[in-house]
Coordinates of C-alpha atoms in Angstrom, one line a residue:
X1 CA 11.3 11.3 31.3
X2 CA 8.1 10.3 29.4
X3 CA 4.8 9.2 31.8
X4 CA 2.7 6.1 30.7
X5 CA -0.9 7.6 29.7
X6 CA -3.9 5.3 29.1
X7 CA -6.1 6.5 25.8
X8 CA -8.9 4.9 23.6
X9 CA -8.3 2.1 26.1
X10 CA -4.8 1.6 25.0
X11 CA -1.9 2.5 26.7
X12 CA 1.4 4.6 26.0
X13 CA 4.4 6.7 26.8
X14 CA 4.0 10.4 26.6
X15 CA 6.5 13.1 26.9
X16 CA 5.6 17.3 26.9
X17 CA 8.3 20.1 25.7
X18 CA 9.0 22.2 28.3
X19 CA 6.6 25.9 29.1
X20 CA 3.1 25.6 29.3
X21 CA 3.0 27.0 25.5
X22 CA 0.8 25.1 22.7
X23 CA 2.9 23.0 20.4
X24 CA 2.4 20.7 17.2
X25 CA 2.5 16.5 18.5
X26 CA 4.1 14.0 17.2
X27 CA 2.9 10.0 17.4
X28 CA 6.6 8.1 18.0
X29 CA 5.9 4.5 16.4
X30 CA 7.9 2.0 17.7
X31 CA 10.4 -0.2 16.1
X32 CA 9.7 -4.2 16.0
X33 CA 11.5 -4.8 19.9
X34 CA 8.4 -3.0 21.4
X35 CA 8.1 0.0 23.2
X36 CA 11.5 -0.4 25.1
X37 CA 14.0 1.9 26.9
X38 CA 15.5 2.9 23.5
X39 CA 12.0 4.0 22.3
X40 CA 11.0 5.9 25.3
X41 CA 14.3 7.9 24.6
X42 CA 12.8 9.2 21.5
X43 CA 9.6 10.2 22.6
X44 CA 12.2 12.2 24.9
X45 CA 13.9 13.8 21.8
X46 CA 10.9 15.0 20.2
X47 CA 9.6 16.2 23.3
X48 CA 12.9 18.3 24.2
X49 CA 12.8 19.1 20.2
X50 CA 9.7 21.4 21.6
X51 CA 6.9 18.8 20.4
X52 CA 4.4 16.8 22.3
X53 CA 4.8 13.5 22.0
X54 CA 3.0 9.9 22.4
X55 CA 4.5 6.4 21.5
X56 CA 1.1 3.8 21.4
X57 CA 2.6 0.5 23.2
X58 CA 1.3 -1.8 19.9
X59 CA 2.5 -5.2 21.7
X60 CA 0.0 -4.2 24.5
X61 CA 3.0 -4.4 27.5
X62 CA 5.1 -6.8 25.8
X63 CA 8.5 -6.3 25.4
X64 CA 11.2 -8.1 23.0
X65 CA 14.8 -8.9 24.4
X66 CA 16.3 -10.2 21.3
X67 CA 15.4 -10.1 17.4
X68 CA 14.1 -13.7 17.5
X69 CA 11.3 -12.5 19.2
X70 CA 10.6 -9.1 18.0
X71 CA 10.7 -11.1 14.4
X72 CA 7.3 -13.2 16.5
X73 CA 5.7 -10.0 17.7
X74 CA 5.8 -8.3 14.6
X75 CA 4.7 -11.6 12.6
X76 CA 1.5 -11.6 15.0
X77 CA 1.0 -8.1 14.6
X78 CA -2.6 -7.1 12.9
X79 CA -1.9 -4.4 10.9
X80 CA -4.6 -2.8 10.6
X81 CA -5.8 -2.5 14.1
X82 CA -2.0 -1.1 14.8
X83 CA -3.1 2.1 11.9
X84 CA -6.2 2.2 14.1
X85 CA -4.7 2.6 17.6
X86 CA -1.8 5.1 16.0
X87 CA -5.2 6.9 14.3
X88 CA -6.1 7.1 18.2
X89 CA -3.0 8.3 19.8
X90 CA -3.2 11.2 17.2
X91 CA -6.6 12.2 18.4
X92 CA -5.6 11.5 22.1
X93 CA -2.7 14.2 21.5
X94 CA -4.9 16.3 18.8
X95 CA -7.6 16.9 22.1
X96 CA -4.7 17.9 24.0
X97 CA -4.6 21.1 25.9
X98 CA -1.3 21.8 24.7
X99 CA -1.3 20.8 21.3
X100 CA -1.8 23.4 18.6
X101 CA -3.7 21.1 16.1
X102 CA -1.1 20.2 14.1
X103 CA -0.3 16.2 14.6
X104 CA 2.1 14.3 12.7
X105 CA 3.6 10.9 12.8
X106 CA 7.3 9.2 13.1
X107 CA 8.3 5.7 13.2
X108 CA 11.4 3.4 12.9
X109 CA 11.9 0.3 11.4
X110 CA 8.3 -1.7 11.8
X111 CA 7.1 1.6 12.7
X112 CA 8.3 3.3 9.7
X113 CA 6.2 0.6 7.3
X114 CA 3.1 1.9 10.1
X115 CA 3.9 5.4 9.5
X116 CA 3.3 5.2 5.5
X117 CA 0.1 3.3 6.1
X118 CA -0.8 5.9 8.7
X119 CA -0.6 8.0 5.9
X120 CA -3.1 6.6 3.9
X121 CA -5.9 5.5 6.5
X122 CA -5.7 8.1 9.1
X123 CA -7.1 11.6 8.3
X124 CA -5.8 15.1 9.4
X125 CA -2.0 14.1 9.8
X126 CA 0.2 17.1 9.3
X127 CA 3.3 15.0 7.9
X128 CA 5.3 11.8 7.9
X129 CA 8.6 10.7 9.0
X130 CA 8.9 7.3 8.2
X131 CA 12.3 5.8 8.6
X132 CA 13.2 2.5 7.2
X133 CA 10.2 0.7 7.0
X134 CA 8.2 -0.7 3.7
X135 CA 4.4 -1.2 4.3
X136 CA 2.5 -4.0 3.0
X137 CA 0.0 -1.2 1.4
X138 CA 0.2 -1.5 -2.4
X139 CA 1.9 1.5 -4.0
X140 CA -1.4 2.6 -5.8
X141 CA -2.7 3.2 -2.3
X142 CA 0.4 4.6 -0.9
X143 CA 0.3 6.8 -3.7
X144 CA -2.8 8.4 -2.6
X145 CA -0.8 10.4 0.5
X146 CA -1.0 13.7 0.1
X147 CA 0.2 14.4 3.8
X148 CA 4.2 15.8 3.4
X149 CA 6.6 12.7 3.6
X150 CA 10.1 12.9 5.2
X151 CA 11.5 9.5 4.6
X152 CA 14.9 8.6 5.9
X153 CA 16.5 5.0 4.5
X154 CA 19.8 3.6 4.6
X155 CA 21.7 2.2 1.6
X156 CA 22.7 -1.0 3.0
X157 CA 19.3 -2.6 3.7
X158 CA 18.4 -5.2 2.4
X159 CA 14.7 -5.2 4.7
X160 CA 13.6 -1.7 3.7
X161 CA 15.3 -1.5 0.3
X162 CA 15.7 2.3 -1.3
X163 CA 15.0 1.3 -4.6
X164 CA 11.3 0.4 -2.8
X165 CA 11.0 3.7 -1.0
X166 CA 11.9 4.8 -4.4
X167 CA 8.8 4.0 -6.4
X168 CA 6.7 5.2 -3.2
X169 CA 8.3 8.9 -3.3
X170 CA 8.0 8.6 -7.5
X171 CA 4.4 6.9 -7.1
X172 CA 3.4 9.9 -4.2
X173 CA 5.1 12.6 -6.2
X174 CA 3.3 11.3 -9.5
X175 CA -0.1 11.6 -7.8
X176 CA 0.8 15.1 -6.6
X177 CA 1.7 14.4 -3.1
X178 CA 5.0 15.6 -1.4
X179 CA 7.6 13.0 -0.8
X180 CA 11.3 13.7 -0.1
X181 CA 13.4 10.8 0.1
X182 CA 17.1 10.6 1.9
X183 CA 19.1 7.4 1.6
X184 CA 22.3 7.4 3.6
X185 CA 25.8 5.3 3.5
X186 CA 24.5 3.2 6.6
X187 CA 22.8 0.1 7.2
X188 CA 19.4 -0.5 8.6
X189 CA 17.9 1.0 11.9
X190 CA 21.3 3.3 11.8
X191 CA 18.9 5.3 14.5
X192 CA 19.2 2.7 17.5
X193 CA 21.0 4.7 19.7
X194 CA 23.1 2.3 21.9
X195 CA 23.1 -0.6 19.8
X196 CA 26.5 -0.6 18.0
X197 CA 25.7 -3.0 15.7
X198 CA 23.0 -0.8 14.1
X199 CA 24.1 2.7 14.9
X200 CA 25.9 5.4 12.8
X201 CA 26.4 8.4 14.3
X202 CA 27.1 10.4 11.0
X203 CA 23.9 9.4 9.7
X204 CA 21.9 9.8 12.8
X205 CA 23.2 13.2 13.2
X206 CA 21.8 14.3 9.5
X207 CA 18.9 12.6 9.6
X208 CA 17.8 14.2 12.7
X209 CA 18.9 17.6 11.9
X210 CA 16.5 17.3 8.5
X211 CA 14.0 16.2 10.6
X212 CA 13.9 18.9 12.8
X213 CA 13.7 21.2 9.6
X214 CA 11.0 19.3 8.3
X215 CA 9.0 19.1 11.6
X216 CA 9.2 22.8 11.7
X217 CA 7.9 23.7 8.2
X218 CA 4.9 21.4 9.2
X219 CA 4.0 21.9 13.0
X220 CA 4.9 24.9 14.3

């Protein structure tokens, strides 16, 4: 069950592993419907996954109920204060008694696009789990990550295309960052648990499992 924290003067949801033990934290950016039921579920997984972790509410309480208006939230987002208050929430969890100063950042679908900027403007990230989501950050800048990069995109996309991800893992890798990619046989946001429009179980499965890999190499 995550708790709703109040940080930076922002707000959130926040969820600790079990023990009282230190632990690497992970900032859980939300997908374009806001920071909903399905979100705070996450910020669940990670936590039982052993991590600390803090979804930032980016629509400051508002929630979306149907793509129509997610599609108007994310439209009015301003991008750059969003990297700002995720930059936050990592120093929020960073200060934390439990964490072990390592902090890294996940995101779906809008929040994947805000994990690759996070990437590039916030400092002392430990890695990146972006899942389909293609920032408006020209690739020159993406290409100056050097923070590990776990990115997770589905084949049958046609928002967050592969062959884009593609020149961001050749343009980070060219520039001498680390940059794994991982396209799968779904369609897009194949993560939403409970949405069985969107939702692939095979891929879900996989994609999580190398997550957990990947957190572990880079948190623990």
């Amino acid at each position: 069950m995550t708790t709703h924290v109040q940080f930076g003067g922002l707000g959130g949801e926040m969820a600790e592993p079990e023990g009282s033990g230190k632990a690497g934290a992970l900032v859980v950016v939300q997908e374009w419907h806001g920071l909903n039921a399905q979100m705070k579920e996450k910020v669940d997984r990670v936590a039982k996954a052993g991590y600390l972790a803090l979804a930032p509410d980016l629509f400051h309480g508002t929630v979306a109920t149907n793509d129509d208006q997610a599609k108007e939230l994310m439209g009015a987002l301003e991008w750059n204060s969003a990297v700002g208050e995720i930059g936050k929430a990592a120093a929020h969890l960073r200060a934390h008694p439990r964490c072990n100063g390592k902090v890294g950042v996940l995101g779906f679908c809008m929040g994947g696009a805000l994990t690759f900027a996070a990437g590039r403007y916030v400092s002392d990230l430990a890695c990146l789990v972006p899942f389909y989501g293609i920032p408006q950050v020209p690739t020159n800048e993406l290409a100056k990550i050097k923070t590990p990069i776990q990115a997770h995109f589905a084949k049958k996309d046609d928002w967050a295309k592969p062959a884009e991800a593609l020149k961001i893992e050749n343009a980070v890798t060219g520039a001498g960052g680390a940059m794994t990619l991982f396209v799968y046989d779904a369609g897009h946001a194949f993560m939403r648990d409970g949405d069985p429009g969107h939702f692939d179980a095979d891929a879900s499965k996989l994609a999580w499992a190398r997550t957990l890999e990947f957190l572990e190499k880079h948190l623990a």
